[in-house]
């Protein structure tokens, strides 16, 4: 049975069940403007010639889309800030961003930028976008085509996207088909030295990455006059990446060598989600369901040999990973008058990962022999239940509050190479305050008790052939917990633009980091850690200084963290965590013309990773710069030509390997810098 058949076999019944719910309900989408909202229509974005609702939302000054697929557990902790017709999208991988990209700009009646307290949706805070669409527009659609050219790779011409949307009466629907290839290539030298800095080996390496991604997605909504609301959305995707790294090995002592790494995956993914809301007694009851299935066969291979044909070796690592997630959530919302509201929610979830893997090694032309790999063949499951009660109300003029109290009960089990069953109860909840200090200034504070999402890959052993290392699976991992305090400032500067900045502090318990396990290492829990950070998004309009149609956008983040290393006892940052990221872009839509141009610059930095016997750090210097020119009426289409990597960014990597572990001496250092050259992209898009 092929992967797609296995996936669809498990998901079809769930999809049918949700479809029956949708076809048995009638609903209305409230046409009234949400009180206190800042209203945007397509006229506000006319200078950008937007084709989709996503392009419109992305142009709202000082607003950044935060999707629901952020690693949160289930739906209860999801923190997306986009609604469509006053409703959250009942999807994760197929969430709000994908849904907005399937809505033609001509179907958007208005976009409301409003405080989250205007909606009875627990967890929402700060600015929220509500996209209101027309329910009777016939059929409209968008299309997009791109071609890309870059060094050391064949060009691609099959970047295609087609969306359709329509509606009539009580029914609305969207559909999307997409082919989105990915390409990557870099090459350059790598120097291997001993602990004293003496050269051992110089490597000339050439890396390529080619992936084909194909998907179909869609949604159905029914909103007739009965007051019920029903939605169904689904997505299926095939992801087929191929990796190749070829190296020439010039040793200071010994014969010249060759090395070849190849990796391939054939992933199939399906997600189906739906929701149904109706009036019940004095309130409204909403049910949300989601099914996600994924199958990922992976094969990695490394071949090494001398140029003269001697001392050859071959390593092969195969694994087949099957994952699944099932969520059912019910919410009962009740208005209490004077702007106050209550909600009681129950959520149940079942997640699993099953890995079947094997490692084979061959020396000097001999047969491939299977190697022992403990905890590499296993099934991990989690059954989870959650209950919460949430209350929101105005506290004073311009001041609103929201409080949520809840608890989570979960059972973790593992079978196969490792066997374990554990149960946990975790408190969770939050308290938030929103203060509309002035018409143009909003402050949002939030204190939250969170339970982290588990990565089931941490429970099973794996091998990274290209890096020559791996991890030991750990069946004792538990979810991390943290207190998070955040303060967000949202400021509208009128004709000058808008900006948002959020600062936060996290006190983390049972953080998952790298710990010694037996003679190796792998993921494990540490007692405590902390992290502070800031995230910002600002748009500066330049018309007040005489540059009509020009704007400068700046978004980014900065993080600092600290924990105690379990091996050395030293204080260090969280393993392989982000240090900062920033993007600065200037765009000018030339007045009285259809032309626009833009330049931008992106830069990031990560903290080092720490393993039992090595440390390493990635880098990118000086940063990624790009420029494009755009015509917004090219025979009715929008055309864009972009050149990337103007600053000639190099991807760098430095790894230090120690004797026995990091308490010993450095015995080898690997230092590389790879150039990936300029990137040319041509794009056409249109609407019909």
XYZ file of C-alpha atoms in Angstrom:
688
model
C 0.000 0.000 0.000
C 1.498 3.369 -0.988
C 1.798 6.288 1.492
C -1.081 8.280 0.028
C -3.439 5.302 0.260
C -2.462 4.705 3.904
C -3.010 8.347 4.760
C -6.311 8.783 2.983
C -7.581 5.492 4.372
C -7.230 6.841 7.908
C -8.551 10.309 7.166
C -11.537 9.690 4.874
C -13.978 8.718 7.638
C -13.107 11.838 9.634
C -13.495 14.058 6.583
C -16.884 12.499 5.827
C -18.029 13.018 9.406
C -17.107 16.697 9.345
C -18.755 17.129 5.936
C -22.039 15.766 7.284
C -21.923 18.320 10.081
C -21.366 21.151 7.612
C -24.232 20.105 5.399
C -26.650 19.941 8.292
C -26.203 23.510 9.519
C -27.283 26.992 8.476
C -25.561 30.226 9.520
C -25.203 33.981 9.137
C -22.029 36.036 9.083
C -22.701 39.249 10.982
C -22.574 42.137 8.483
C -22.142 44.849 11.103
C -18.819 46.599 11.546
C -17.116 45.578 14.794
C -17.247 48.503 17.261
C -13.947 50.316 17.678
C -12.392 48.824 14.541
C -10.084 50.628 12.143
C -11.470 49.857 8.698
C -9.437 49.091 5.577
C -10.863 48.463 2.120
C -9.173 47.675 -1.145
C -8.911 51.427 -1.798
C -6.436 51.724 1.086
C -4.116 49.306 -0.734
C -4.692 50.498 -4.302
C -1.063 51.631 -4.709
C 0.115 48.022 -4.185
C -2.380 46.468 -6.657
C -3.108 43.533 -4.315
C -4.430 40.304 -5.816
C -5.327 38.425 -2.613
C -6.564 39.113 0.911
C -3.156 37.980 2.182
C -1.392 40.725 0.221
C -3.800 43.267 1.713
C -3.288 42.128 5.316
C 0.484 42.081 4.851
C 0.316 45.800 3.966
C -1.430 46.928 7.162
C 1.092 49.236 8.891
C 2.644 47.781 12.035
C 0.742 44.466 11.856
C 2.339 41.021 11.518
C 0.372 37.836 10.924
C 0.842 35.290 13.676
C -0.341 31.908 12.480
C -2.009 29.174 14.519
C 0.671 26.629 13.546
C 3.179 27.966 16.092
C 3.920 24.768 17.992
C 1.136 25.308 20.554
C -0.643 22.330 22.042
C -3.953 21.794 20.261
C -6.262 24.762 19.737
C -6.555 25.995 23.314
C -3.138 27.687 23.396
C -3.059 28.707 19.736
C -2.272 32.395 19.403
C -3.176 33.331 15.848
C -4.308 36.932 15.313
C -6.351 36.592 12.097
C -10.079 35.955 11.833
C -12.091 35.427 8.661
C -15.693 36.546 8.918
C -15.356 36.795 12.717
C -14.173 33.165 12.992
C -10.871 31.457 13.717
C -9.783 29.032 11.008
C -10.072 25.434 12.244
C -6.716 24.396 10.817
C -3.058 24.429 11.827
C -0.887 23.682 8.811
C -3.848 24.806 6.704
C -4.494 27.895 8.794
C -5.234 31.586 8.449
C -2.322 32.520 6.162
C -3.185 29.820 3.624
C -6.865 30.721 3.797
C -6.182 34.419 3.155
C -4.081 33.524 0.115
C -7.102 31.730 -1.383
C -9.384 34.797 -1.129
C -9.284 37.201 -4.082
C -8.894 40.853 -3.123
C -12.093 41.670 -5.023
C -14.011 39.425 -2.594
C -12.915 41.409 0.472
C -15.618 43.761 1.732
C -13.434 45.234 4.467
C -10.613 44.434 6.845
C -11.108 45.334 10.487
C -8.120 46.053 12.716
C -9.572 45.816 16.192
C -8.748 44.925 19.771
C -9.183 41.223 20.516
C -11.573 41.994 23.376
C -14.243 42.694 20.743
C -14.473 38.932 20.122
C -15.422 36.183 22.546
C -12.361 34.088 21.698
C -10.112 33.194 24.654
C -6.386 33.574 24.118
C -6.655 36.490 21.721
C -5.024 39.702 22.880
C -3.785 42.888 21.280
C -4.563 43.784 17.679
C -6.553 41.283 15.636
C -7.431 41.415 11.952
C -10.928 40.364 10.930
C -11.307 39.880 7.170
C -14.926 40.234 6.056
C -15.718 38.758 2.644
C -18.677 39.003 0.336
C -21.012 36.028 0.428
C -22.369 36.379 -3.115
C -19.594 37.150 -5.602
C -19.852 34.358 -8.152
C -16.506 32.776 -8.980
C -13.239 34.693 -8.867
C -9.651 33.572 -8.798
C -5.994 34.458 -8.750
C -2.912 32.955 -10.367
C 0.807 33.351 -9.871
C 3.813 32.031 -11.836
C 7.510 32.367 -11.035
C 10.794 31.288 -12.594
C 14.120 31.318 -10.761
C 17.723 31.225 -11.914
C 20.850 30.784 -9.772
C 24.415 29.450 -9.821
C 25.122 25.695 -9.849
C 21.480 24.745 -10.330
C 19.129 24.238 -13.251
C 16.409 26.913 -13.337
C 12.843 26.095 -12.450
C 9.746 27.258 -14.307
C 7.039 25.358 -12.407
C 6.333 27.673 -9.472
C 2.568 27.909 -10.007
C -0.361 28.878 -7.822
C -4.050 28.891 -8.765
C -6.873 29.875 -6.413
C -10.622 29.949 -6.913
C -13.281 31.290 -4.589
C -16.987 31.761 -4.860
C -20.248 31.822 -3.072
C -23.924 32.313 -3.422
C -26.645 32.559 -0.852
C -25.613 30.604 2.218
C -22.567 28.852 0.772
C -18.997 30.040 0.217
C -15.941 28.091 -0.872
C -12.270 28.392 -1.813
C -9.849 26.117 -3.665
C -6.099 26.237 -4.220
C -3.660 24.155 -6.273
C 0.031 24.894 -5.954
C 3.419 23.744 -7.177
C 6.158 25.461 -5.164
C 9.639 24.106 -5.945
C 12.608 24.945 -3.740
C 16.238 25.234 -4.799
C 19.423 25.780 -2.833
C 23.113 25.612 -3.676
C 26.366 26.716 -2.088
C 30.017 25.856 -2.470
C 33.315 26.726 -0.883
C 36.252 25.486 1.171
C 36.273 23.842 4.573
C 39.422 23.664 6.683
C 39.978 20.918 9.251
C 42.633 21.612 11.890
C 43.764 19.924 15.080
C 43.496 21.415 18.561
C 46.659 23.465 18.015
C 45.441 24.922 14.729
C 47.604 22.769 12.408
C 45.925 21.934 9.109
C 44.786 18.311 8.771
C 42.614 18.509 5.683
C 41.183 20.989 3.202
C 37.849 20.186 1.612
C 36.264 21.676 -1.484
C 32.522 21.119 -1.058
C 29.551 21.637 -3.345
C 26.052 21.406 -1.866
C 22.728 21.337 -3.742
C 19.137 21.064 -2.559
C 16.228 20.424 -4.922
C 12.675 19.940 -3.673
C 9.295 19.613 -5.323
C 6.256 20.578 -3.239
C 2.761 20.058 -4.610
C -0.470 20.671 -2.733
C -4.226 21.123 -3.047
C -6.337 22.834 -0.392
C -9.778 24.263 0.038
C -12.566 25.275 2.371
C -16.360 25.300 2.504
C -18.463 27.583 4.691
C -22.200 27.653 5.192
C -23.725 30.764 6.785
C -27.524 30.834 6.331
C -30.066 32.723 8.480
C -30.558 30.179 11.274
C -27.654 31.564 13.299
C -25.488 28.457 13.032
C -21.999 28.639 11.498
C -20.195 25.710 9.867
C -16.852 25.399 8.114
C -14.750 22.638 6.605
C -11.189 22.938 5.335
C -8.678 20.416 4.030
C -5.176 20.211 2.613
C -3.080 17.481 0.997
C 0.598 17.929 0.169
C 3.506 15.973 -1.294
C 7.037 17.064 -0.309
C 9.980 15.496 -2.165
C 13.394 16.984 -1.266
C 16.756 15.730 -2.545
C 20.068 16.726 -0.951
C 23.559 16.268 -2.392
C 26.945 17.281 -1.044
C 30.077 16.367 -3.009
C 33.502 16.967 -1.496
C 37.125 16.712 -2.567
C 39.403 15.908 0.392
C 42.963 17.234 0.251
C 44.825 15.725 3.211
C 48.175 17.018 4.463
C 49.176 13.401 5.008
C 47.784 10.606 2.866
C 46.007 10.202 -0.442
C 43.498 12.664 -1.851
C 39.933 11.556 -1.168
C 36.345 11.948 -2.311
C 33.090 12.123 -0.329
C 29.475 12.057 -1.478
C 26.389 12.568 0.670
C 22.852 12.119 -0.703
C 19.529 12.349 1.060
C 15.940 11.976 -0.115
C 12.462 12.094 1.391
C 9.007 11.316 0.019
C 6.560 12.912 2.449
C 2.778 12.802 2.070
C 0.649 14.993 4.327
C -3.126 15.325 4.809
C -5.052 17.616 7.178
C -8.823 17.964 7.553
C -10.444 20.405 9.978
C -13.940 21.671 10.629
C -16.090 23.573 13.085
C -19.788 23.949 13.827
C -21.340 26.670 15.998
C -24.974 27.167 16.998
C -27.126 28.783 19.650
C -27.835 26.693 22.744
C -29.792 28.154 25.633
C -28.518 31.615 26.539
C -25.150 31.084 24.791
C -23.493 29.476 21.800
C -21.828 26.079 21.494
C -18.946 25.498 19.095
C -17.312 22.186 18.176
C -13.939 22.046 16.426
C -12.306 18.950 14.975
C -8.996 18.287 13.244
C -7.284 15.236 11.755
C -3.683 15.310 10.521
C -1.737 12.375 9.059
C 1.794 12.284 7.654
C 4.058 9.582 6.206
C 7.759 10.302 5.551
C 10.124 7.637 4.143
C 13.721 8.967 4.297
C 17.002 7.554 2.954
C 20.466 9.063 3.636
C 23.725 7.724 2.196
C 27.422 8.659 2.540
C 30.207 7.281 0.315
C 33.880 7.982 1.147
C 36.961 6.749 -0.678
C 40.530 7.561 -1.659
C 41.254 8.965 -5.092
C 43.330 5.846 -5.818
C 40.369 3.578 -5.051
C 41.471 2.442 -1.577
C 39.891 2.773 1.888
C 36.282 3.047 0.756
C 33.258 3.078 3.046
C 29.493 3.390 2.719
C 26.894 4.290 5.362
C 23.129 4.065 4.786
C 20.409 5.233 7.177
C 16.770 4.493 6.377
C 13.700 5.470 8.338
C 9.966 5.554 7.763
C 8.094 7.971 10.008
C 4.337 8.040 10.451
C 2.722 10.843 12.450
C -0.823 11.689 13.387
C -2.809 14.263 15.356
C -6.496 14.196 16.285
C -8.154 17.076 18.138
C -11.734 17.586 19.283
C -12.627 20.784 21.120
C -15.938 22.181 22.365
C -16.510 25.748 23.550
C -19.602 27.206 25.183
C -19.705 31.018 25.160
C -22.124 33.076 27.190
C -22.624 36.841 27.238
C -23.188 38.316 30.694
C -24.210 41.844 29.701
C -22.274 45.125 29.870
C -19.598 43.711 27.597
C -18.738 40.780 29.881
C -18.513 37.218 28.587
C -17.777 33.699 29.807
C -16.513 30.606 28.044
C -16.111 27.010 29.177
C -13.958 24.780 26.969
C -13.105 21.088 26.815
C -10.406 19.711 24.527
C -9.201 16.193 23.847
C -6.249 15.239 21.656
C -4.369 12.147 20.532
C -0.905 12.426 18.961
C 1.485 9.731 17.843
C 4.770 9.153 16.043
C 5.988 5.759 14.831
C 9.542 5.349 13.526
C 10.993 2.298 11.807
C 14.695 2.832 11.078
C 17.913 0.967 10.317
C 21.616 1.800 9.927
C 23.953 -0.108 7.582
C 27.738 0.204 7.238
C 30.137 -1.182 4.626
C 33.957 -1.078 4.759
C 36.416 -1.517 1.866
C 33.837 -2.743 -0.603
C 32.313 -5.327 1.739
C 28.577 -5.936 2.096
C 26.365 -3.532 4.020
C 25.990 -4.807 7.576
C 23.215 -3.725 9.907
C 24.336 -1.858 13.040
C 22.810 -1.830 16.495
C 20.812 1.377 17.071
C 18.995 1.358 20.437
C 15.624 3.131 20.752
C 15.452 3.793 16.995
C 12.329 1.700 16.333
C 9.537 2.876 18.541
C 6.026 4.308 18.765
C 5.266 7.318 20.966
C 1.708 8.320 21.900
C 0.106 11.069 23.944
C -3.512 11.229 25.055
C -4.424 14.609 26.451
C -7.457 16.246 27.988
C -7.892 19.899 28.913
C -10.551 21.983 30.646
C -10.647 25.756 31.017
C -12.961 28.567 31.997
C -12.407 32.094 30.692
C -13.981 35.398 31.667
C -13.541 38.806 30.063
C -15.068 42.149 30.977
C -14.544 45.929 30.835
C -12.876 47.148 34.025
C -12.946 50.898 33.406
C -13.180 53.314 30.517
C -10.715 52.038 27.912
C -9.573 49.156 30.148
C -10.584 45.516 29.612
C -9.413 42.342 31.306
C -9.495 38.633 30.612
C -8.731 35.723 32.934
C -8.529 32.026 32.099
C -8.010 29.106 34.490
C -7.514 25.548 33.378
C -5.748 22.241 33.757
C -4.323 19.624 31.447
C -4.176 15.880 32.015
C -1.991 13.783 29.733
C -0.726 10.223 29.369
C 2.556 9.550 27.552
C 3.348 6.044 26.392
C 6.123 4.480 24.338
C 6.454 0.988 22.899
C 8.957 -0.891 20.752
C 12.658 -0.465 21.583
C 11.665 1.534 24.680
C 8.634 0.980 26.881
C 7.217 3.540 29.257
C 3.861 4.925 30.470
C 3.498 8.138 32.486
C 0.650 10.473 33.431
C 0.763 14.199 34.248
C -1.515 16.975 35.420
C -0.463 20.529 34.605
C -2.170 23.824 35.550
C -2.432 26.464 32.824
C -4.127 29.780 32.206
C -3.547 33.491 31.749
C -4.566 36.984 32.820
C -4.433 39.924 30.420
C -5.155 43.633 30.531
C -5.747 45.874 27.528
C -5.618 49.634 27.999
C -6.680 51.981 25.226
C -4.619 54.835 26.653
C -5.351 57.117 23.706
C -7.175 56.676 20.410
C -3.796 55.971 18.791
C -2.098 54.090 21.648
C -2.922 50.661 23.052
C -1.035 48.763 25.779
C -1.512 45.016 26.306
C -0.062 43.115 29.265
C -0.333 39.373 29.740
C 0.772 36.856 32.366
C 0.475 33.257 31.230
C 1.182 29.771 32.507
C 2.005 27.622 29.455
C 2.624 23.936 28.891
C 5.036 23.292 26.023
C 4.424 21.073 23.040
C 6.432 17.854 22.932
C 8.605 16.926 19.959
C 8.131 13.182 19.607
C 11.379 12.935 17.625
C 13.146 13.539 20.962
C 11.921 10.147 22.195
C 13.583 8.068 19.447
C 17.212 7.649 18.374
C 18.426 8.876 15.002
C 21.632 9.325 12.987
C 22.839 12.333 10.976
C 25.165 10.805 8.412
C 26.201 14.094 6.857
C 27.361 15.530 10.190
C 28.690 12.234 11.483
C 26.656 12.333 14.687
C 23.199 11.569 16.011
C 21.064 11.499 19.123
C 19.998 8.924 21.686
C 16.252 8.831 22.183
C 14.977 9.683 25.652
C 11.717 8.068 26.851
C 11.764 10.120 30.078
C 11.069 13.554 28.529
C 8.175 15.593 29.940
C 6.614 18.811 28.578
C 8.248 22.031 29.699
C 6.252 24.596 31.666
C 6.784 28.310 31.901
C 5.521 31.574 33.275
C 5.518 34.256 30.594
C 5.032 37.959 31.264
C 4.692 40.224 28.234
C 3.869 43.853 27.523
C 2.938 45.007 24.029
C 2.668 48.576 22.800
C 0.648 49.320 19.651
C 0.987 52.862 18.320
C -0.655 54.493 15.316
C 1.288 57.505 14.043
C -1.376 58.585 11.563
C 0.128 59.727 8.261
C 3.552 58.568 9.481
C 2.514 54.897 9.802
C 2.261 52.548 12.776
C 4.382 50.280 14.957
C 4.145 47.466 17.471
C 6.729 46.316 19.990
C 6.428 43.517 22.547
C 8.865 42.722 25.365
C 8.627 39.559 27.434
C 10.225 37.460 30.149
C 9.911 33.653 30.446
C 10.719 31.560 33.504
C 10.955 27.981 32.212
C 10.751 24.695 34.116
C 11.754 21.296 32.674
C 13.167 22.914 29.540
C 14.160 20.397 26.846
C 17.842 20.829 26.006
C 20.843 18.565 25.293
C 21.842 16.195 28.116
C 24.236 13.213 28.501
C 22.476 9.851 28.051
C 24.587 6.763 28.755
C 27.714 6.973 26.610
C 26.027 9.444 24.231
C 23.667 12.374 24.438
C 20.262 13.516 23.327
C 17.274 15.667 24.306
C 16.367 15.789 27.973
C 14.804 17.984 30.644
C 16.746 20.512 32.711
C 15.353 22.030 35.885
C 15.176 25.671 34.867
C 16.041 28.370 32.356
C 14.978 31.902 31.522
C 14.563 33.906 28.354
C 13.897 37.577 27.666
C 13.169 39.106 24.313
C 11.655 41.830 22.197
C 9.714 41.578 18.924
C 8.788 44.528 16.758
C 7.107 45.526 13.508
C 6.963 49.114 12.240
C 6.000 50.922 9.039
C 7.211 54.480 8.415
C 5.369 56.368 5.674
C 7.607 58.901 3.923
C 4.926 61.062 2.295
C 5.098 63.672 5.128
C 8.701 64.432 4.116
C 7.829 64.695 0.426
C 8.391 61.101 -0.750
C 4.830 60.234 -1.754
C 4.248 56.501 -2.194
C 7.394 55.525 -0.266
C 7.519 53.573 2.987
C 10.132 51.958 5.184
C 9.287 48.747 7.062
C 11.376 47.317 9.861
C 10.623 44.098 11.682
C 12.693 41.832 13.833
C 13.340 40.248 17.192
C 16.061 39.850 19.786
C 16.381 37.147 22.466
C 18.662 36.439 25.403
C 18.520 33.277 27.504
C 20.362 31.431 30.238
C 20.579 27.946 31.717
C 23.153 25.745 33.454
C 24.943 23.303 31.162
C 24.279 19.747 32.471
C 27.826 18.577 31.596
C 30.134 21.474 32.453
C 28.022 23.372 34.992
C 28.686 26.597 33.082
C 26.058 29.224 32.313
C 25.152 29.323 28.604
C 22.241 30.231 26.273
C 19.485 27.792 25.333
C 20.857 25.243 22.880
C 20.840 26.432 19.250
C 18.378 29.232 20.036
C 17.781 32.346 17.958
C 19.761 35.419 19.021
C 18.255 37.979 16.641
C 16.587 38.456 13.276
C 15.869 41.671 11.400
C 14.439 42.770 8.055
C 14.620 46.316 6.692
C 12.847 47.178 3.436
C 12.252 50.388 1.472
C 9.478 50.348 -1.132
C 8.455 53.176 -3.435
C 5.273 53.110 -5.489
C 6.017 55.862 -7.978
C 3.071 58.307 -8.013
C 0.956 58.588 -11.191
C 2.612 55.450 -12.651
C 2.221 51.672 -12.437
C 5.856 51.253 -11.407
C 7.267 50.345 -7.998
C 10.739 49.459 -6.783
C 12.182 48.159 -3.546
C 15.438 47.301 -1.771
C 15.783 45.261 1.391
C 18.243 43.690 3.781
C 17.900 40.694 6.124
C 20.278 39.426 8.788
C 20.146 36.842 11.578
C 22.293 35.121 14.190
C 21.858 31.977 16.288
C 23.480 30.850 19.504
C 25.821 27.823 19.388
C 24.556 24.269 19.698
C 26.029 22.040 22.409
C 26.423 18.273 22.246
C 28.300 15.859 24.478
C 31.588 16.067 22.534
C 31.126 19.025 20.202
C 29.856 22.554 19.790
C 29.005 24.386 16.596
C 27.526 27.584 15.277
C 25.970 28.638 11.978
C 26.317 32.133 10.567
C 25.488 34.285 7.550
C 27.659 37.277 6.734
C 27.216 40.084 5.877
C 23.492 39.420 5.314
C 20.996 38.920 2.508
C 20.231 41.982 0.374
C 17.711 42.126 -2.473
C 16.098 44.546 -4.896
C 13.162 44.349 -7.268
C 11.259 46.379 -9.804
C 7.542 45.888 -10.350
C 4.951 46.900 -12.925
C 1.352 46.653 -11.704
C -0.424 46.691 -15.077
C 1.557 44.559 -17.484
C -1.266 43.724 -19.909
C -3.521 43.366 -16.879
C -0.955 41.443 -14.836
C 1.561 42.364 -12.152
C 5.132 41.633 -13.194
C 8.175 41.651 -10.954
C 11.899 41.072 -11.514
C 14.007 40.503 -8.394
C 17.702 39.968 -7.792
C 18.746 38.452 -4.474
C 22.006 38.158 -2.557
C 23.360 41.487 -3.783
C 25.712 41.686 -0.775
C 27.167 38.235 -1.578
C 26.200 36.588 1.710
C 28.304 33.611 2.773
C 26.887 30.788 4.884
C 29.406 29.915 7.573
C 29.737 27.018 10.010
C 32.342 26.307 12.688
C 32.435 23.078 14.705
C 34.735 22.109 17.587
C 35.138 18.429 18.498
C 36.498 17.432 21.907
C 38.359 14.491 23.352
C 35.693 12.254 24.959
C 33.416 15.192 25.860
C 33.424 18.979 26.293
C 35.349 18.626 29.547
C 38.323 17.445 27.483
C 40.612 19.190 25.022
C 39.646 20.317 21.538
C 41.033 17.758 19.090
C 39.537 18.981 15.811
C 38.051 22.151 14.366
C 36.006 22.307 11.141
C 35.579 25.785 9.667
C 33.790 26.543 6.410
C 32.348 29.401 4.371
C 30.121 28.788 1.354
C 29.067 31.208 -1.347
C 25.698 30.755 -3.090
C 25.837 33.597 -5.616
C 23.103 35.833 -7.046
C 19.472 34.717 -7.429
C 17.199 36.001 -10.196
C 13.421 35.600 -9.903
C 10.708 36.631 -12.383
C 7.067 36.637 -11.277
C 3.745 37.249 -12.997
C 0.412 37.291 -11.200
C -3.138 38.125 -12.100
C -6.762 37.944 -11.103
C -9.879 36.781 -12.915
